[in-house]
Every structure is written in C-alpha cells, then in structure tokens.
C-alpha cells in the first residue's frame, strides 16, 4: 500500500472502481476504500442501460455484464387507465440486468487488477482539511481507531450520502421532491421478459426486472416514508395491489432482505473543491425512475479521472472547476430531462395526462425510453 497515494478514492461502487481503474492503468498510485465488505448488495434496479453498457465496453469493463447479465431489449411502461407502451431500444441496442453485488465486485476486481490498493470495511468519517484544502480523509480504522490518510487529491465516490459533499456543504437534499425507495429480490415471479418494467402510479412507481438465476428485482418508490419501517410488507402490499404485478407475484417469495433508502434526491452545487473531486451519486442524484444512475456514475468517473490525471501531469491547475464545467456540458441536457420526468411523476394531473398521451401517442414514450437509455451518447 502506498504511504501517500497520488489519489485517494473513497467508495468502491461503480464510480469509485471505474475512476480507480482508469487512474491505476495510467500508472497513478491509487488507494481505494469502502466501508462495506465486498461483495456487497446495493439497493438498485440492477439494470445497465445501453449507454452504460457501451461505456463499460469502451473501457474493457463489460465482461461480467456481457457474460452473466440478462439482455434488456427495452422498457415496458404502464400508466393509469390501462396505458401500456412497449418501447424497444433502437437498432437492436440492448442493456443488461445483473445484480449489483456481482457487477460491483467485477468492477472492483478490475481496479485491483489495474494496480489500485483496496481496503474494505473502512468507514471514512470525512475530509482531512488543511488550509481550506482537502488533503485526504479521516477514517475509522479497524478496531474503531481514528486514522488520517494523506493524499494530494481525493475522489469522493461515496454515494448519495457522501461524507465529503455533505461535510463540505456542497450537497443537500432538496425540500421537494422527497422520495424513498424500497427494493428486494423475488423468486417465482411469472411473466418476466427481456423488457425492464416501469409501472407509474399516482404518488409512486414500481420497477421490475428479470435477473440471472431466475430472480426478479422489484423496487417501489414512494413519496412518503410511511410504512417503510416494515419494508417487506410495504413492498409486498404494493406488488399485490397493482394490476400489473398482482397475479405475477402471487406465488413469488422473497429471496433476501428488503432494503430502503431515502430521501433520494441530492442537489450538489459544485463537483468538487480544492483537493477534491466528486463522482457518481456523490456528485448529485435526481431520481431512479430514468434508470441511468450507472451511466452518470461511469461517465462522471471517467471525467473525474481525466481531471485528476491532467492535474497530476501539471496540465490542469484547478481540476475541480474543470470537472464541474465538463460535467455541466456532458450532462446538462439529461439532467433537465430527468428533472422533468421527476416532476411529471410528482403531479397526479401530469400522470393522468401522460397516461392519456401514452395511449394516443406511444411514440413519445418510445422516444423518452430511448433518451433515458442513453442510446444517443454511445
Ligand atoms: C431504487 C433505485 C433504483 C435504481 N435503479 C437503477 C438502475 O436500474 N440502473 C441505473 O443505472 N441506476 C439505478 N439507480 C441508481 C444507481 O444505483 C446509482 O446511481 C449508482 O449506484 C451510483 O454509483 P456510485 O458508485 O456513485 O455509488 P454507490 O453505488 O452508492 O457506491 C458508493 C460506495 O461508497 C461506499 N461508502 C459510502 N459511504 C462511505 C463511507 N463513509 N466510507 C467509505 N465508503 C463509503 C458504499 O459502501 C458504496 O460501496 C437506482 C437507484 C435507486 C435508489
């Protein structure tokens, strides 16, 4: 393990693992930390959209998804009053469905194979600050000891509740919308296909995807934390009541714990600070409905790694400012789209209007699914 790495990466989810891989491949001394013990589960819909898959392919990191993932040919979207649109991704493009436990472990292995030093079970408390600059991290080492790690540059990829982004006042949960997610794995679900499913209802939505091993992922997103103290009952109740899932989940059984997360949305005002770059959900999270968080995580990690490399080579004086500008240029349009979708599902009249629109002009939904799937940025 390097005493002082060139770059400390906190969080070994997709954003952290991808950034660490790119940097380690370029000969940078990278130290990667995560509070969890890997392999670990992560509440997610478990789908890589076509844009995410293409990015991983370009990095030579799509092996696990290609080999072990189930193909996703598009999305089945249902709304009120029997509105149903089956939207196939264009030109034979596909995504993949794969448990995050497996995907994240594979991406982490690639980072370690590239030369990154990895420690799991290490909870970072926050940034180590000197003269207003992030110079590494303060963490709780094994046995509860408080330890500091020095690093000239830190990439915080520690997810939605980033200790760096919140700790430095860069992030906050917006007052509205506030949503919570409940997710679990089921066996014995009927009628699964190669289409991911999004069932949009007033005040909630349900995502379902077939997974390897005969499992299904089901995620419920709701606008109030009511009932999430008993998440298994809340999720089972929603699946049993919804016309799109009731019969198909009638004989299903839970295949693991049900987990919750929220409030979901995080607004971030800058993608870094002196000595710090943010990547993945740590750099902001809009809503899971568009199913593209992994594309932001991978693409954002690529940008953060580029900023770090140029800075280490002495060619970029202010990597945080550069990263912020690059992210805005790369993501602004998609952020706008995602915020519009988020707003739409928050307003019952808009859900009703969209359901009517879906019946009258299904092409609109097909275009939205293609855009959400990042098919144009490959
Ligand atoms: C309900 C739901 C469904 C979703 N479905 C999809 C989908 O189908 N497709 C899609 O593309 N996106 C989906 N997303 C979004 C996707 O899950 C995220 O965008 C993605 O996980 C972001 O990756 P990341 O690496 O930034 O963060 P994470 O995957 O959250 O990884 C962060 C890592 O940091 C570690 N960490 C956190 N705090 C600390 C700490 N203090 N010290 C050390 N380590 C720490 C964690 O253990 C974790 O391993 C969904 C999200 C939700 C909530």
mmCIF file of C-alpha atoms in Angstrom, residues 21-320:
data_model
loop_
_atom_site.group_PDB
_atom_site.id
_atom_site.type_symbol
_atom_site.label_atom_id
_atom_site.label_comp_id
_atom_site.label_asym_id
_atom_site.label_seq_id
_atom_site.Cartn_x
_atom_site.Cartn_y
_atom_site.Cartn_z
ATOM 1 C CA UNK A 21 -9.164 1.598 -12.754
ATOM 2 C CA UNK A 22 -8.532 4.419 -15.210
ATOM 3 C CA UNK A 23 -6.027 6.105 -12.899
ATOM 4 C CA UNK A 24 -4.201 2.898 -11.958
ATOM 5 C CA UNK A 25 -3.953 1.899 -15.616
ATOM 6 C CA UNK A 26 -2.247 5.263 -16.230
ATOM 7 C CA UNK A 27 0.357 4.444 -13.587
ATOM 8 C CA UNK A 28 -1.132 6.592 -10.805
ATOM 9 C CA UNK A 29 -0.783 5.270 -7.238
ATOM 10 C CA UNK A 30 -4.396 4.838 -6.168
ATOM 11 C CA UNK A 31 -5.775 3.890 -2.792
ATOM 12 C CA UNK A 32 -9.421 2.815 -2.819
ATOM 13 C CA UNK A 33 -11.509 2.472 0.356
ATOM 14 C CA UNK A 34 -15.028 1.314 1.126
ATOM 15 C CA UNK A 35 -16.943 0.969 4.364
ATOM 16 C CA UNK A 36 -18.658 -2.215 3.154
ATOM 17 C CA UNK A 37 -17.193 -5.660 2.898
ATOM 18 C CA UNK A 38 -17.237 -6.847 -0.691
ATOM 19 C CA UNK A 39 -19.047 -8.399 -2.393
ATOM 20 C CA UNK A 40 -21.927 -6.312 -1.027
ATOM 21 C CA UNK A 41 -25.522 -5.683 -2.052
ATOM 22 C CA UNK A 42 -26.741 -2.257 -3.158
ATOM 23 C CA UNK A 43 -30.365 -1.156 -3.482
ATOM 24 C CA UNK A 44 -30.763 -0.546 -7.218
ATOM 25 C CA UNK A 45 -32.923 -1.662 -10.133
ATOM 26 C CA UNK A 46 -29.876 -3.692 -11.287
ATOM 27 C CA UNK A 47 -30.109 -2.612 -14.917
ATOM 28 C CA UNK A 48 -27.343 -1.195 -17.083
ATOM 29 C CA UNK A 49 -28.915 0.837 -19.857
ATOM 30 C CA UNK A 50 -27.419 0.655 -23.381
ATOM 31 C CA UNK A 51 -25.361 3.807 -22.780
ATOM 32 C CA UNK A 52 -23.841 2.404 -19.563
ATOM 33 C CA UNK A 53 -23.051 -0.898 -21.232
ATOM 34 C CA UNK A 54 -21.365 0.864 -24.160
ATOM 35 C CA UNK A 55 -19.210 2.965 -21.814
ATOM 36 C CA UNK A 56 -18.132 -0.123 -19.867
ATOM 37 C CA UNK A 57 -17.357 -1.824 -23.187
ATOM 38 C CA UNK A 58 -15.132 1.073 -24.254
ATOM 39 C CA UNK A 59 -13.214 0.755 -21.000
ATOM 40 C CA UNK A 60 -12.886 -3.019 -21.414
ATOM 41 C CA UNK A 61 -15.020 -3.468 -18.289
ATOM 42 C CA UNK A 62 -18.215 -5.000 -19.654
ATOM 43 C CA UNK A 63 -17.053 -8.634 -19.285
ATOM 44 C CA UNK A 64 -19.269 -9.544 -16.308
ATOM 45 C CA UNK A 65 -22.321 -7.777 -17.726
ATOM 46 C CA UNK A 66 -21.850 -9.323 -21.179
ATOM 47 C CA UNK A 67 -21.217 -12.806 -19.790
ATOM 48 C CA UNK A 68 -23.504 -13.001 -16.777
ATOM 49 C CA UNK A 69 -26.155 -10.317 -17.336
ATOM 50 C CA UNK A 70 -29.557 -10.864 -18.912
ATOM 51 C CA UNK A 71 -30.156 -8.825 -22.084
ATOM 52 C CA UNK A 72 -32.624 -5.949 -21.824
ATOM 53 C CA UNK A 73 -34.296 -5.077 -25.107
ATOM 54 C CA UNK A 74 -36.268 -2.053 -23.917
ATOM 55 C CA UNK A 75 -38.819 -0.919 -21.373
ATOM 56 C CA UNK A 76 -42.438 -1.745 -20.685
ATOM 57 C CA UNK A 77 -44.078 1.391 -19.298
ATOM 58 C CA UNK A 78 -47.577 1.342 -17.857
ATOM 59 C CA UNK A 79 -49.697 4.208 -16.569
ATOM 60 C CA UNK A 80 -53.209 4.902 -15.399
ATOM 61 C CA UNK A 81 -56.294 3.558 -17.069
ATOM 62 C CA UNK A 82 -54.562 0.684 -18.865
ATOM 63 C CA UNK A 83 -51.944 2.765 -20.705
ATOM 64 C CA UNK A 84 -49.211 0.350 -21.833
ATOM 65 C CA UNK A 85 -46.229 1.120 -24.063
ATOM 66 C CA UNK A 86 -43.635 -1.464 -25.006
ATOM 67 C CA UNK A 87 -40.613 0.550 -26.084
ATOM 68 C CA UNK A 88 -37.789 -1.401 -27.717
ATOM 69 C CA UNK A 89 -34.345 0.225 -27.777
ATOM 70 C CA UNK A 90 -33.494 1.308 -31.331
ATOM 71 C CA UNK A 91 -31.359 -0.613 -33.823
ATOM 72 C CA UNK A 92 -31.103 -3.776 -31.769
ATOM 73 C CA UNK A 93 -29.365 -1.996 -28.873
ATOM 74 C CA UNK A 94 -29.504 -3.747 -25.545
ATOM 75 C CA UNK A 95 -28.846 -3.159 -21.886
ATOM 76 C CA UNK A 96 -28.093 -5.796 -19.252
ATOM 77 C CA UNK A 97 -29.609 -6.797 -15.935
ATOM 78 C CA UNK A 98 -27.180 -8.068 -13.338
ATOM 79 C CA UNK A 99 -27.240 -7.974 -9.537
ATOM 80 C CA UNK A 100 -25.173 -5.062 -8.276
ATOM 81 C CA UNK A 101 -23.409 -7.441 -5.932
ATOM 82 C CA UNK A 102 -21.913 -9.159 -8.981
ATOM 83 C CA UNK A 103 -21.416 -6.088 -11.180
ATOM 84 C CA UNK A 104 -19.708 -4.048 -8.472
ATOM 85 C CA UNK A 105 -17.455 -6.931 -7.434
ATOM 86 C CA UNK A 106 -16.343 -7.347 -11.059
ATOM 87 C CA UNK A 107 -15.598 -3.629 -11.469
ATOM 88 C CA UNK A 108 -13.690 -3.624 -8.192
ATOM 89 C CA UNK A 109 -11.613 -6.640 -9.311
ATOM 90 C CA UNK A 110 -10.673 -4.711 -12.437
ATOM 91 C CA UNK A 111 -9.475 -1.767 -10.319
ATOM 92 C CA UNK A 112 -7.340 -4.060 -8.170
ATOM 93 C CA UNK A 113 -6.015 -5.874 -11.258
ATOM 94 C CA UNK A 114 -5.020 -2.494 -12.680
ATOM 95 C CA UNK A 115 -2.924 -1.821 -9.568
ATOM 96 C CA UNK A 116 -5.213 0.074 -7.159
ATOM 97 C CA UNK A 117 -4.757 -0.792 -3.488
ATOM 98 C CA UNK A 118 -8.132 -1.647 -1.950
ATOM 99 C CA UNK A 119 -9.302 -1.879 1.649
ATOM 100 C CA UNK A 120 -12.870 -2.779 2.514
ATOM 101 C CA UNK A 121 -14.547 -2.452 5.893
ATOM 102 C CA UNK A 122 -13.087 1.080 6.245
ATOM 103 C CA UNK A 123 -15.603 3.791 7.104
ATOM 104 C CA UNK A 124 -14.489 7.292 6.155
ATOM 105 C CA UNK A 125 -15.685 9.983 8.555
ATOM 106 C CA UNK A 126 -14.971 12.949 6.321
ATOM 107 C CA UNK A 127 -12.344 15.043 4.610
ATOM 108 C CA UNK A 128 -8.988 15.815 6.177
ATOM 109 C CA UNK A 129 -8.662 19.591 5.766
ATOM 110 C CA UNK A 130 -5.550 21.771 5.802
ATOM 111 C CA UNK A 131 -5.669 25.462 4.906
ATOM 112 C CA UNK A 132 -9.099 25.117 3.294
ATOM 113 C CA UNK A 133 -7.961 22.267 1.079
ATOM 114 C CA UNK A 134 -8.919 18.592 1.175
ATOM 115 C CA UNK A 135 -5.763 16.596 1.803
ATOM 116 C CA UNK A 136 -7.136 13.118 2.253
ATOM 117 C CA UNK A 137 -9.602 11.615 4.678
ATOM 118 C CA UNK A 138 -10.283 10.963 8.316
ATOM 119 C CA UNK A 139 -11.444 7.451 8.876
ATOM 120 C CA UNK A 140 -12.296 4.885 11.416
ATOM 121 C CA UNK A 141 -9.763 2.125 11.072
ATOM 122 C CA UNK A 142 -10.190 -1.456 12.171
ATOM 123 C CA UNK A 143 -10.950 -1.652 15.873
ATOM 124 C CA UNK A 144 -12.554 1.815 15.851
ATOM 125 C CA UNK A 145 -9.254 3.773 15.768
ATOM 126 C CA UNK A 146 -9.362 7.251 14.210
ATOM 127 C CA UNK A 147 -6.777 7.484 11.456
ATOM 128 C CA UNK A 148 -5.917 10.069 8.825
ATOM 129 C CA UNK A 149 -4.897 9.259 5.285
ATOM 130 C CA UNK A 150 -2.938 11.925 3.408
ATOM 131 C CA UNK A 151 -3.475 12.388 -0.295
ATOM 132 C CA UNK A 152 -2.868 15.380 -2.560
ATOM 133 C CA UNK A 153 -6.095 14.596 -4.401
ATOM 134 C CA UNK A 154 -9.227 12.753 -3.259
ATOM 135 C CA UNK A 155 -12.066 11.461 -5.400
ATOM 136 C CA UNK A 156 -15.214 11.098 -3.305
ATOM 137 C CA UNK A 157 -17.360 8.379 -4.843
ATOM 138 C CA UNK A 158 -19.092 7.514 -1.590
ATOM 139 C CA UNK A 159 -22.631 7.600 -2.906
ATOM 140 C CA UNK A 160 -25.707 9.757 -2.274
ATOM 141 C CA UNK A 161 -24.900 10.475 1.369
ATOM 142 C CA UNK A 162 -21.292 11.465 0.608
ATOM 143 C CA UNK A 163 -19.384 12.456 3.755
ATOM 144 C CA UNK A 164 -17.355 14.817 1.565
ATOM 145 C CA UNK A 165 -20.140 16.523 -0.399
ATOM 146 C CA UNK A 166 -22.393 16.945 2.671
ATOM 147 C CA UNK A 167 -19.471 17.581 5.034
ATOM 148 C CA UNK A 168 -18.191 20.489 2.925
ATOM 149 C CA UNK A 169 -21.657 21.948 2.364
ATOM 150 C CA UNK A 170 -21.640 21.118 -1.364
ATOM 151 C CA UNK A 171 -24.719 18.869 -1.169
ATOM 152 C CA UNK A 172 -28.207 18.986 0.291
ATOM 153 C CA UNK A 173 -31.477 17.127 -0.037
ATOM 154 C CA UNK A 174 -33.949 19.431 -1.813
ATOM 155 C CA UNK A 175 -37.120 20.074 0.164
ATOM 156 C CA UNK A 176 -39.159 18.663 -2.699
ATOM 157 C CA UNK A 177 -39.494 16.102 -4.045
ATOM 158 C CA UNK A 178 -38.723 13.738 -1.207
ATOM 159 C CA UNK A 179 -38.921 10.112 -2.203
ATOM 160 C CA UNK A 180 -37.987 6.829 -0.613
ATOM 161 C CA UNK A 181 -37.126 3.538 -2.285
ATOM 162 C CA UNK A 182 -37.827 0.013 -1.113
ATOM 163 C CA UNK A 183 -36.272 -2.870 -3.011
ATOM 164 C CA UNK A 184 -35.935 -6.614 -2.855
ATOM 165 C CA UNK A 185 -35.302 -9.788 -4.811
ATOM 166 C CA UNK A 186 -38.015 -12.345 -5.530
ATOM 167 C CA UNK A 187 -38.064 -15.886 -6.871
ATOM 168 C CA UNK A 188 -41.019 -17.453 -8.639
ATOM 169 C CA UNK A 189 -42.273 -14.341 -10.469
ATOM 170 C CA UNK A 190 -44.346 -15.046 -13.576
ATOM 171 C CA UNK A 191 -44.332 -13.254 -16.901
ATOM 172 C CA UNK A 192 -40.842 -11.774 -16.827
ATOM 173 C CA UNK A 193 -39.449 -10.776 -20.213
ATOM 174 C CA UNK A 194 -36.355 -9.116 -21.657
ATOM 175 C CA UNK A 195 -38.051 -5.737 -21.102
ATOM 176 C CA UNK A 196 -37.459 -3.772 -17.929
ATOM 177 C CA UNK A 197 -40.754 -2.654 -16.387
ATOM 178 C CA UNK A 198 -41.807 0.735 -15.035
ATOM 179 C CA UNK A 199 -45.327 0.972 -13.619
ATOM 180 C CA UNK A 200 -46.141 4.618 -12.917
ATOM 181 C CA UNK A 201 -48.941 5.366 -10.465
ATOM 182 C CA UNK A 202 -50.092 8.485 -8.696
ATOM 183 C CA UNK A 203 -47.648 9.055 -5.846
ATOM 184 C CA UNK A 204 -45.479 6.032 -6.535
ATOM 185 C CA UNK A 205 -43.867 3.858 -9.146
ATOM 186 C CA UNK A 206 -42.760 0.253 -9.321
ATOM 187 C CA UNK A 207 -39.787 -1.055 -11.300
ATOM 188 C CA UNK A 208 -39.370 -4.740 -12.095
ATOM 189 C CA UNK A 209 -36.555 -6.503 -13.945
ATOM 190 C CA UNK A 210 -35.687 -10.138 -14.586
ATOM 191 C CA UNK A 211 -32.288 -11.140 -13.206
ATOM 192 C CA UNK A 212 -29.942 -14.090 -13.675
ATOM 193 C CA UNK A 213 -30.700 -17.135 -11.541
ATOM 194 C CA UNK A 214 -34.462 -16.944 -12.033
ATOM 195 C CA UNK A 215 -34.760 -13.910 -9.759
ATOM 196 C CA UNK A 216 -36.591 -10.636 -10.201
ATOM 197 C CA UNK A 217 -35.684 -7.237 -8.837
ATOM 198 C CA UNK A 218 -38.639 -5.165 -7.609
ATOM 199 C CA UNK A 219 -38.235 -1.575 -6.441
ATOM 200 C CA UNK A 220 -41.030 0.647 -5.140
ATOM 201 C CA UNK A 221 -40.501 4.402 -4.967
ATOM 202 C CA UNK A 222 -42.926 6.347 -2.780
ATOM 203 C CA UNK A 223 -43.419 9.953 -1.739
ATOM 204 C CA UNK A 224 -43.655 9.372 1.976
ATOM 205 C CA UNK A 225 -41.621 7.234 4.366
ATOM 206 C CA UNK A 226 -44.928 5.936 5.829
ATOM 207 C CA UNK A 227 -44.821 2.177 6.087
ATOM 208 C CA UNK A 228 -41.157 1.783 5.308
ATOM 209 C CA UNK A 229 -40.475 0.738 8.903
ATOM 210 C CA UNK A 230 -41.814 -2.600 7.680
ATOM 211 C CA UNK A 231 -40.410 -2.501 4.160
ATOM 212 C CA UNK A 232 -41.102 -6.134 3.229
ATOM 213 C CA UNK A 233 -44.821 -5.685 3.974
ATOM 214 C CA UNK A 234 -44.917 -2.322 2.178
ATOM 215 C CA UNK A 235 -43.294 -3.760 -0.958
ATOM 216 C CA UNK A 236 -45.349 -6.963 -0.932
ATOM 217 C CA UNK A 237 -48.531 -4.914 -0.447
ATOM 218 C CA UNK A 238 -47.761 -2.662 -3.417
ATOM 219 C CA UNK A 239 -46.968 -5.644 -5.646
ATOM 220 C CA UNK A 240 -50.136 -7.452 -4.547
ATOM 221 C CA UNK A 241 -52.375 -4.415 -5.161
ATOM 222 C CA UNK A 242 -51.045 -3.361 -8.552
ATOM 223 C CA UNK A 243 -52.831 -4.778 -11.593
ATOM 224 C CA UNK A 244 -49.510 -5.043 -13.472
ATOM 225 C CA UNK A 245 -47.905 -7.250 -10.842
ATOM 226 C CA UNK A 246 -50.584 -8.814 -8.613
ATOM 227 C CA UNK A 247 -51.050 -12.109 -10.462
ATOM 228 C CA UNK A 248 -47.437 -12.435 -11.441
ATOM 229 C CA UNK A 249 -46.139 -12.058 -7.863
ATOM 230 C CA UNK A 250 -48.925 -14.168 -6.318
ATOM 231 C CA UNK A 251 -46.648 -17.201 -5.817
ATOM 232 C CA UNK A 252 -43.384 -15.282 -5.540
ATOM 233 C CA UNK A 253 -41.201 -15.498 -2.444
ATOM 234 C CA UNK A 254 -38.629 -13.081 -1.151
ATOM 235 C CA UNK A 255 -35.077 -14.142 -1.900
ATOM 236 C CA UNK A 256 -33.232 -11.911 0.556
ATOM 237 C CA UNK A 257 -33.694 -8.900 2.777
ATOM 238 C CA UNK A 258 -35.773 -5.916 1.671
ATOM 239 C CA UNK A 259 -33.851 -2.650 1.936
ATOM 240 C CA UNK A 260 -34.832 1.015 1.935
ATOM 241 C CA UNK A 261 -33.196 4.296 1.050
ATOM 242 C CA UNK A 262 -34.194 7.942 1.194
ATOM 243 C CA UNK A 263 -34.759 10.752 0.849
ATOM 244 C CA UNK A 264 -33.409 10.040 -2.611
ATOM 245 C CA UNK A 265 -32.711 13.342 -4.356
ATOM 246 C CA UNK A 266 -29.456 15.164 -3.680
ATOM 247 C CA UNK A 267 -28.586 18.549 -5.195
ATOM 248 C CA UNK A 268 -24.907 19.370 -5.459
ATOM 249 C CA UNK A 269 -23.749 22.900 -6.220
ATOM 250 C CA UNK A 270 -20.184 22.100 -7.354
ATOM 251 C CA UNK A 271 -18.457 18.879 -8.410
ATOM 252 C CA UNK A 272 -15.501 19.429 -6.117
ATOM 253 C CA UNK A 273 -13.398 21.751 -4.021
ATOM 254 C CA UNK A 274 -9.653 22.329 -3.682
ATOM 255 C CA UNK A 275 -8.102 18.850 -3.430
ATOM 256 C CA UNK A 276 -11.445 17.114 -4.000
ATOM 257 C CA UNK A 277 -13.352 15.749 -6.996
ATOM 258 C CA UNK A 278 -16.835 14.209 -6.747
ATOM 259 C CA UNK A 279 -18.002 11.252 -8.836
ATOM 260 C CA UNK A 280 -21.178 9.197 -9.144
ATOM 261 C CA UNK A 281 -24.109 9.788 -6.802
ATOM 262 C CA UNK A 282 -21.807 11.822 -4.532
ATOM 263 C CA UNK A 283 -21.937 14.472 -7.273
ATOM 264 C CA UNK A 284 -25.756 14.568 -7.204
ATOM 265 C CA UNK A 285 -28.763 12.321 -7.695
ATOM 266 C CA UNK A 286 -32.055 13.237 -9.345
ATOM 267 C CA UNK A 287 -34.361 10.210 -9.345
ATOM 268 C CA UNK A 288 -34.078 6.478 -10.061
ATOM 269 C CA UNK A 289 -37.010 6.403 -12.473
ATOM 270 C CA UNK A 290 -34.902 7.092 -15.550
ATOM 271 C CA UNK A 291 -32.638 4.117 -14.720
ATOM 272 C CA UNK A 292 -29.466 5.927 -15.753
ATOM 273 C CA UNK A 293 -27.618 6.458 -12.456
ATOM 274 C CA UNK A 294 -24.956 3.991 -13.510
ATOM 275 C CA UNK A 295 -24.349 5.878 -16.752
ATOM 276 C CA UNK A 296 -23.783 9.079 -14.761
ATOM 277 C CA UNK A 297 -21.556 7.139 -12.351
ATOM 278 C CA UNK A 298 -19.384 5.658 -15.097
ATOM 279 C CA UNK A 299 -19.220 8.779 -17.276
ATOM 280 C CA UNK A 300 -18.691 11.002 -14.215
ATOM 281 C CA UNK A 301 -15.881 8.741 -13.017
ATOM 282 C CA UNK A 302 -14.224 8.986 -16.439
ATOM 283 C CA UNK A 303 -14.362 12.786 -16.234
ATOM 284 C CA UNK A 304 -13.051 12.840 -12.657
ATOM 285 C CA UNK A 305 -10.186 10.512 -13.602
ATOM 286 C CA UNK A 306 -9.342 12.751 -16.568
ATOM 287 C CA UNK A 307 -9.292 15.853 -14.360
ATOM 288 C CA UNK A 308 -7.095 14.062 -11.816
ATOM 289 C CA UNK A 309 -4.647 12.830 -14.476
ATOM 290 C CA UNK A 310 -4.266 16.225 -16.108
ATOM 291 C CA UNK A 311 -3.760 17.804 -12.690
ATOM 292 C CA UNK A 312 -1.111 15.269 -11.699
ATOM 293 C CA UNK A 313 0.670 15.907 -15.006
ATOM 294 C CA UNK A 314 0.682 19.625 -14.177
ATOM 295 C CA UNK A 315 -1.606 20.483 -17.094
ATOM 296 C CA UNK A 316 -4.712 21.486 -15.128
ATOM 297 C CA UNK A 317 -4.391 23.913 -12.226
ATOM 298 C CA UNK A 318 -7.968 23.680 -10.926
ATOM 299 C CA UNK A 319 -9.329 20.181 -11.581
ATOM 300 C CA UNK A 320 -12.476 20.757 -9.504
#
